[in-house]
Structure formats: C-alpha cells, structure tokens
Coordinates of C-alpha atoms and ligand atoms in Angstrom, one line a residue:
M22 CA 92.7 114.6 96.6
K23 CA 93.8 118.2 96.3
G24 CA 97.5 119.0 96.1
L25 CA 98.6 115.4 95.6
T26 CA 101.9 115.4 93.8
F27 CA 103.5 112.1 94.6
V28 CA 102.2 108.6 95.1
D29 CA 104.5 105.7 96.0
R30 CA 101.9 103.0 96.7
C31 CA 98.8 102.4 94.7
R32 CA 96.2 99.8 93.8
I33 CA 95.3 99.1 90.2
K34 CA 93.0 96.7 88.5
V35 CA 94.4 95.1 85.3
F36 CA 92.3 93.4 82.6
A37 CA 94.1 91.5 79.9
G38 CA 92.1 91.1 76.6
N39 CA 89.8 88.2 76.0
G40 CA 90.6 85.9 73.1
G41 CA 88.3 86.3 70.1
N42 CA 85.9 83.5 69.3
G43 CA 86.5 81.1 66.5
A44 CA 84.2 81.3 63.4
S45 CA 81.9 78.7 62.1
T46 CA 81.5 79.3 58.3
F47 CA 81.5 77.3 55.1
R48 CA 83.2 78.1 51.8
R49 CA 80.6 79.3 49.4
E50 CA 81.6 80.2 45.9
K51 CA 80.1 80.1 42.5
Y52 CA 81.0 76.7 41.0
I53 CA 81.9 75.2 44.5
P54 CA 78.5 74.7 46.1
K55 CA 79.7 72.4 48.8
G56 CA 82.9 74.0 50.0
G57 CA 84.3 72.8 53.3
P58 CA 84.4 74.6 56.7
D59 CA 86.5 77.7 56.5
G60 CA 85.9 79.5 59.9
G61 CA 89.2 81.0 61.1
D62 CA 90.5 81.3 64.7
G63 CA 89.9 84.1 67.0
G64 CA 92.9 86.4 67.8
N65 CA 94.7 86.3 71.2
G66 CA 93.8 88.9 73.7
G67 CA 96.4 91.6 74.6
N68 CA 98.6 91.3 77.7
V69 CA 99.0 94.1 80.3
I70 CA 102.7 94.8 80.7
L71 CA 104.4 97.2 83.2
K72 CA 107.3 99.0 81.7
A73 CA 109.9 100.9 83.8
T74 CA 110.8 104.3 82.5
T75 CA 112.9 107.2 83.9
D76 CA 110.3 109.5 82.5
E77 CA 108.1 108.8 85.5
S78 CA 109.1 109.4 89.1
S79 CA 105.8 108.6 90.9
L80 CA 102.7 106.4 90.6
L81 CA 100.5 109.4 90.6
H82 CA 99.2 108.8 87.1
L83 CA 98.0 105.3 88.1
Y84 CA 96.4 106.6 91.2
Y85 CA 94.1 108.6 88.9
Q86 CA 93.7 105.8 86.4
P87 CA 93.4 102.6 88.4
L88 CA 91.7 100.5 85.7
Q89 CA 94.0 99.4 82.9
R90 CA 92.6 97.3 80.0
A91 CA 94.4 95.6 77.1
E92 CA 92.6 95.0 73.8
H93 CA 90.4 92.0 73.1
G94 CA 91.3 89.7 70.3
G95 CA 89.2 89.9 67.2
R96 CA 86.7 87.2 66.1
G97 CA 87.7 84.7 63.5
Q98 CA 86.3 85.2 60.0
S99 CA 85.2 83.2 57.1
K100 CA 87.7 82.2 54.4
Q101 CA 90.1 81.0 57.1
M102 CA 90.8 84.5 58.3
Y103 CA 92.3 84.8 61.8
G104 CA 90.9 87.4 64.1
R105 CA 93.1 90.4 64.9
T106 CA 95.5 89.9 67.8
G107 CA 94.6 92.3 70.7
E108 CA 97.3 94.9 71.3
D109 CA 99.3 94.6 74.5
L110 CA 98.9 97.5 76.9
Y111 CA 102.1 99.0 78.2
V112 CA 101.7 100.7 81.5
K113 CA 104.5 103.1 82.3
V114 CA 105.9 103.1 85.8
P115 CA 109.0 104.6 87.4
C116 CA 112.1 102.4 87.9
G117 CA 112.0 100.4 91.2
V118 CA 108.4 99.2 91.3
E119 CA 107.4 96.1 93.2
V120 CA 104.2 94.3 92.4
R121 CA 102.0 92.0 94.5
I122 CA 98.5 90.6 94.3
E123 CA 96.3 92.6 96.6
D124 CA 94.3 89.7 98.3
S125 CA 97.0 87.1 98.8
N126 CA 100.0 89.5 98.9
E127 CA 101.6 87.1 96.4
W128 CA 104.7 88.4 94.8
V129 CA 104.3 89.1 91.0
G130 CA 107.7 90.7 90.2
E131 CA 109.5 94.0 89.9
V132 CA 110.9 96.4 87.3
I133 CA 114.1 98.0 88.3
N134 CA 116.0 99.5 85.4
D135 CA 114.8 101.7 82.5
G136 CA 113.1 99.5 79.9
D137 CA 112.4 96.5 82.2
E138 CA 109.1 94.8 81.5
L139 CA 106.8 92.7 83.6
V140 CA 103.7 90.9 82.2
V141 CA 101.1 91.3 85.0
A142 CA 98.0 89.9 83.2
R143 CA 98.0 87.5 80.2
G144 CA 95.6 87.8 77.4
G145 CA 93.2 84.9 76.7
K146 CA 93.9 82.6 73.7
G147 CA 91.7 82.9 70.7
G148 CA 89.1 80.2 70.0
L149 CA 89.4 77.7 67.2
G150 CA 87.4 78.1 64.0
N151 CA 85.4 75.2 62.5
M152 CA 88.1 74.6 59.9
H153 CA 90.0 72.6 62.5
F154 CA 87.1 70.2 63.2
A155 CA 86.7 68.6 59.8
T156 CA 87.6 64.9 59.7
P157 CA 87.1 62.3 56.9
T158 CA 83.8 61.2 58.5
H159 CA 82.7 64.6 59.7
Q160 CA 83.0 67.0 56.8
T161 CA 80.6 69.7 57.7
P162 CA 81.5 70.5 61.3
T163 CA 79.8 73.5 62.8
E164 CA 81.8 73.4 66.0
C165 CA 84.1 76.2 66.9
T166 CA 85.4 77.3 70.3
N167 CA 85.1 80.6 72.2
G168 CA 88.2 82.6 73.1
A169 CA 89.5 82.3 76.6
E170 CA 89.0 85.1 79.1
G171 CA 92.0 87.4 79.7
E172 CA 93.4 87.4 83.3
Q173 CA 92.1 90.1 85.7
K174 CA 94.0 91.0 88.8
T175 CA 94.0 93.6 91.5
L176 CA 97.6 94.6 92.2
I177 CA 99.4 96.7 94.7
L178 CA 102.3 98.6 93.2
E179 CA 105.0 99.9 95.5
L180 CA 107.7 102.3 94.4
K181 CA 111.1 101.9 96.1
S182 CA 113.3 104.5 94.5
V183 CA 116.5 103.3 92.8
A184 CA 119.4 105.3 94.2
D185 CA 123.0 104.5 95.3
V186 CA 123.1 106.8 98.3
G187 CA 120.3 107.4 100.8
L188 CA 120.2 110.4 103.1
V189 CA 119.0 110.0 106.7
G190 CA 118.5 112.9 109.0
Y191 CA 116.2 115.0 111.2
P192 CA 114.1 117.6 109.5
N193 CA 116.1 120.8 109.0
A194 CA 119.5 119.0 109.2
G195 CA 120.3 120.2 105.7
K196 CA 119.7 117.1 103.5
S197 CA 118.0 119.0 100.7
T198 CA 120.7 121.7 100.9
L199 CA 123.3 119.0 100.5
V200 CA 121.6 117.4 97.5
G201 CA 121.2 120.8 95.9
A202 CA 124.9 121.4 96.4
L203 CA 126.1 118.0 95.2
T204 CA 123.8 117.6 92.2
P205 CA 121.9 119.7 89.6
A206 CA 118.6 118.8 91.4
H207 CA 117.0 121.6 93.4
P208 CA 114.9 120.2 96.2
K209 CA 113.1 122.8 98.2
V210 CA 115.1 124.1 101.2
A211 CA 113.5 126.1 104.1
P212 CA 114.2 126.8 107.7
Y213 CA 111.3 124.8 109.0
P214 CA 110.8 121.0 109.5
F215 CA 109.3 118.7 107.0
T216 CA 110.0 120.8 103.9
T217 CA 110.7 117.7 101.9
L218 CA 107.5 115.7 101.6
H219 CA 108.5 113.1 99.1
P220 CA 111.8 111.7 97.8
V221 CA 113.9 113.5 95.2
I222 CA 116.6 111.7 93.4
G223 CA 119.6 113.7 92.4
T224 CA 122.6 112.6 90.3
I225 CA 126.2 113.3 91.4
E226 CA 128.4 113.5 88.4
Y227 CA 132.2 113.2 88.3
E228 CA 134.7 114.6 85.8
D229 CA 135.3 111.1 84.5
Y230 CA 131.6 110.9 83.7
S231 CA 130.9 108.3 86.3
K232 CA 127.7 109.1 88.3
F233 CA 125.7 108.1 91.3
H234 CA 122.1 108.7 92.3
I235 CA 121.4 110.1 95.7
A236 CA 117.9 110.0 97.4
D237 CA 116.8 113.0 99.5
I238 CA 113.9 111.9 101.7
P239 CA 111.8 113.6 104.3
G240 CA 113.1 114.1 107.8
L241 CA 112.9 111.3 110.4
I242 CA 112.2 112.0 114.0
S243 CA 112.0 110.1 117.2
G244 CA 108.8 108.0 117.3
A245 CA 108.5 108.0 113.5
H246 CA 107.8 104.3 113.6
K247 CA 104.7 105.1 115.6
G248 CA 103.6 107.6 113.1
V249 CA 105.1 110.7 114.6
G250 CA 106.0 113.4 112.1
L251 CA 105.6 111.9 108.6
G252 CA 106.0 108.4 109.9
H253 CA 108.7 106.2 108.5
D254 CA 107.2 104.6 105.4
F255 CA 109.3 106.8 103.2
L256 CA 112.3 104.8 104.4
R257 CA 111.4 102.4 101.6
H258 CA 113.1 104.8 99.3
I259 CA 116.5 104.1 100.8
E260 CA 116.1 100.4 101.0
R261 CA 117.7 99.8 97.6
T262 CA 120.7 102.1 98.3
Q263 CA 124.2 100.7 98.8
F264 CA 125.3 103.4 101.2
L265 CA 123.7 105.7 103.8
L266 CA 124.7 109.2 104.7
Y267 CA 123.5 110.3 108.2
V268 CA 123.2 114.1 108.0
I269 CA 123.5 115.6 111.5
D270 CA 122.8 119.2 112.3
M271 CA 126.0 119.7 114.4
A272 CA 125.0 123.2 115.4
G273 CA 121.9 121.9 117.2
I274 CA 119.9 124.8 115.7
D275 CA 116.6 123.2 116.7
G276 CA 117.7 122.8 120.3
R277 CA 118.4 119.0 120.3
H278 CA 121.8 117.5 121.0
P279 CA 123.4 116.1 117.8
A280 CA 124.5 112.9 119.6
D281 CA 120.9 112.3 120.6
D282 CA 119.8 112.8 117.0
F283 CA 122.2 110.2 115.8
K284 CA 121.1 107.7 118.4
N285 CA 117.4 108.3 117.6
L286 CA 117.9 108.1 113.9
K287 CA 119.5 104.7 114.3
E288 CA 116.7 103.5 116.5
E289 CA 114.1 104.6 113.9
I290 CA 116.0 102.8 111.2
R291 CA 116.2 99.7 113.4
Q292 CA 112.4 99.9 114.0
Y293 CA 111.8 100.1 110.3
R294 CA 114.2 97.4 109.1
E295 CA 117.1 96.2 111.2
E296 CA 119.3 95.1 108.2
L297 CA 119.5 98.7 107.1
L298 CA 121.8 99.3 110.1
E299 CA 124.3 96.9 108.5
R300 CA 124.5 99.0 105.4
P301 CA 127.8 100.9 104.9
Y302 CA 127.4 104.5 106.1
L303 CA 129.1 107.8 106.7
V304 CA 128.1 110.4 109.3
V305 CA 128.4 114.0 108.0
A306 CA 128.4 116.8 110.5
N307 CA 126.6 119.7 108.8
K308 CA 126.4 123.4 109.6
M309 CA 130.0 123.4 110.8
D310 CA 130.0 127.1 109.8
E311 CA 128.0 127.9 112.9
A312 CA 130.0 129.0 116.0
Q313 CA 128.6 126.5 118.5
A314 CA 129.2 123.5 116.1
E315 CA 132.8 122.8 117.4
T316 CA 131.6 122.3 121.0
Y317 CA 128.8 120.0 119.9
L318 CA 131.2 118.1 117.7
K319 CA 133.6 117.3 120.6
E320 CA 130.7 115.9 122.7
F321 CA 129.3 114.0 119.7
V322 CA 132.6 112.2 119.0
E323 CA 133.0 111.4 122.7
R324 CA 129.4 110.0 123.0
T325 CA 129.1 108.2 119.7
G326 CA 132.7 107.1 118.9
E327 CA 132.0 108.3 115.3
Q328 CA 134.4 110.4 113.3
P329 CA 132.1 112.5 111.1
L330 CA 133.1 114.2 108.0
L331 CA 132.8 118.0 108.6
I332 CA 130.9 120.0 106.1
S333 CA 128.8 123.0 105.5
A334 CA 126.3 122.2 102.8
E335 CA 125.3 125.9 102.6
L336 CA 128.9 127.2 102.0
G337 CA 130.1 124.1 100.1
D338 CA 132.8 123.3 102.6
G339 CA 133.9 119.7 102.7
L340 CA 131.8 118.6 99.7
D341 CA 134.7 117.8 97.4
E342 CA 136.0 115.4 100.1
L343 CA 132.5 113.9 100.5
K344 CA 132.3 113.3 96.7
K345 CA 135.7 111.6 96.8
I346 CA 134.7 109.3 99.7
L347 CA 131.4 108.4 98.0
K348 CA 133.3 107.5 94.9
E349 CA 135.7 105.3 96.8
R350 CA 133.0 103.5 98.7
L351 CA 130.4 103.0 96.0
T352 CA 130.5 100.6 93.1
S353 CA 129.7 102.4 89.9
R354 CA 126.7 101.3 87.9
Ligands
GTP24 N1 124.2 127.5 108.8 C1 123.9 126.5 108.0 N2 122.6 126.3 107.7 C2 122.3 125.3 106.9 C3 123.3 124.5 106.3 N3 122.7 123.6 105.5 C4 121.4 123.8 105.6 N4 121.2 124.9 106.4 C5 119.9 125.5 106.6 O1 119.1 124.6 107.3 C6 117.7 124.8 107.0 C7 117.1 123.4 106.6 O2 117.7 123.0 105.4 P1 117.0 121.9 104.5 O3 118.1 121.5 103.4 O4 115.7 122.3 104.0 O5 116.9 120.7 105.5 P2 116.3 119.2 105.3 O6 117.1 118.3 106.1 O7 116.1 118.9 103.9 O8 114.9 119.4 106.0 P3 113.5 118.6 105.8 O9 113.2 118.6 104.3 O10 112.5 119.4 106.5 O11 113.7 117.2 106.3 C8 117.6 125.8 105.9 O12 117.3 127.1 106.5 C9 119.1 125.8 105.4 O13 119.4 127.1 104.8 C10 124.7 124.7 106.7 O14 125.6 124.1 106.2 N5 124.9 125.8 107.5
MG25 MG1 114.5 118.5 102.8

C-alpha cells in the first residue's frame, strides 16, 4: 500500500517454537559394551513475547511482517545431552497495544508502559529421552517422546496511544498548531482540513521537570460516526487520556458557528463511546486574535454555558495559563 506511514490496527500470526524430540540412544564406550540408555531430552520451544517500547509509534512494521516465529527447541542427544532451548522471539510494539484472538475476539492482554511484556504464544515442551524410561525390569528402553507443538495464534493488535491529554476538535481548529506551541513536537499545520491523518504524541514539559503527554488527533466532523471525513476510529487514541481539550475555532473561519461545532463534537464523542463525555475537560477558544472572535465568543457562552479559556495558538496567547490549568488538573505520572 503506497504511502502508508501509520497503522494502529493489524493482524499477525504468531508461531511459538516446537519442543525438540527426546533421543533414544545407548551408552557405547570401549570397556562398557552394555551401557544403559543415555538419550537426552529435547529443548523447549521459544515463546513469542510482545514487548512495549517507546522506540515504536505505530504497528506499521508488523503490517509488513505479519508472520512471527520463535525458534524450535533442539533434539536431545546421546550422552544425556539436552537439546538446545529455542530462543524466545521478542516482537517490539508501541506502548498501549491491546491484543485479542482474531476468531473468538478473546482478550489476551495489553502492554502499556515501556518495557511491559506479554507472552502471546507459548513454546512446546521438549520430549523426554530414553534415559528416563529405564526401570529395574526394563533396562534397555528405546522409548522416547516427541516434543510438543508450540502454540500458533492469529491475533489482532490494536494501538491505543498512551497520553494524558487528548485534543478534540474540527479540522482546521488549530489542534496541531497548539501541540506545536506547547511541546517540542512539530505536527504538520496547514490551512486546509484533515492535515493530521494520524495521531502525534507531544510532551509538555514544566520547569520542575514534570511532564505530560498530549495526543494530537485528526479532526472530527459531524457524521464522523457514519464514516464522514476520516470517520471516528482514531478516537481510540484519546480513550486512555485523563483529560480532554476541546479546541474550538472561535473565529468561525470555515463558516460554521463555534457553538454548533462544540455541540456536534460532543455528539460524535457520544456516538463513539458515551463514557468519554464524563471525562474531565476544558474548552479552549482558539484564534482569539481574529477580529470576529469576540462576537462569536459571546454567543458561544450564551448558547453552551461554557466558559472557555481564550487562546491564540498561533501567537502563543493564553498558553502559559493553559499549561498551568493542565498541571492543576492532571495527576503526574
Ligand atoms: N488566526 C489564527 N489562525 C490559527 C490559529 N491557530 C491555528 N491557526 C491556523 O489554522 C489553520 C489550521 O491549523 P492546524 O493546526 O493545522 O489545525 P488542525 O486542527 O490540526 O487541523 P486538522 O489537522 O486538519 O484537523 C492553519 O492555517 C493555522 O495557521 C490561531 O490562533 N489564530
Ligand atoms: Mg492537525
């Protein structure tokens, strides 16, 4: 698929390693013509383990490599030697990945923080060598067992970004401009809708070294839950946040009324997942540097009953106050 740069849902097939077979051998040495059974055990197969890392921000690499195999265990050897243990396969994923079995939708688990691990397929146990089967009445056993098969699963991975603050707003409201002004991240900004096509996580840092992560996501429009615009699936990236910022274009640059925008945004959130409406939030009135913004603001307050924080993301006005409010309302990690 040309131009694909971000994948937040993908299907992978994982194969844990098979256990190695046990050996059936007898000790044969010069002066010990009738040595006993000495076949060693097979090694265990390797596990497939997902590991969260901040080095990855998307599932793109797995989209292109949907088959992931861990190593098989080695066969047992004569002289009671065990087979080699198959190496575990670590599959790197971004922080915030949820895992389910494709067919049954059964929950497997999730990895949230950097370094979290989740075993998604267990390697098979190695088989037993014939040395285990000798008894006083059965001194030359030839039996040994085969290694067990490793687990094989088809999984659906879903990335839900890990951020403290989530931005919600119409396209062009200035969400990316705001993230660019609050953090060292530089999401693309442009005067046309749907500039942001996938989430970008920025980090707001304070002088006391505390920090918060903020998720810039694509714009939401009325009807998104029916697939209008970019749809609303990307809202999964604000599900894990503790706080929402509604970014409203208070200058009505694209010809809509800001109060309607706010109402429609809430409706789309409700359609996606109603609990998100319960999340603590703040409304920010952006583009207050534009002349018509004051008039819209008055009507906005009357119609919605909200008291937005006034900012201009472009000029940097009101951003210190915004950072202060976020710090007061968020619990630090
Ligand atoms: N006058 C004015 N323009 C602004 C302000 N903030 C952003 N803009 C402009 O609004 C346009 C859209 O800004 P973006 O930051 O790309 O908007 P967005 O909400 O990320 O848009 P999407 O990614 O398409 O959803 C750009 O032309 C910005 O320069 C502001 O405070 N005042
Ligand atoms: Mg944007």
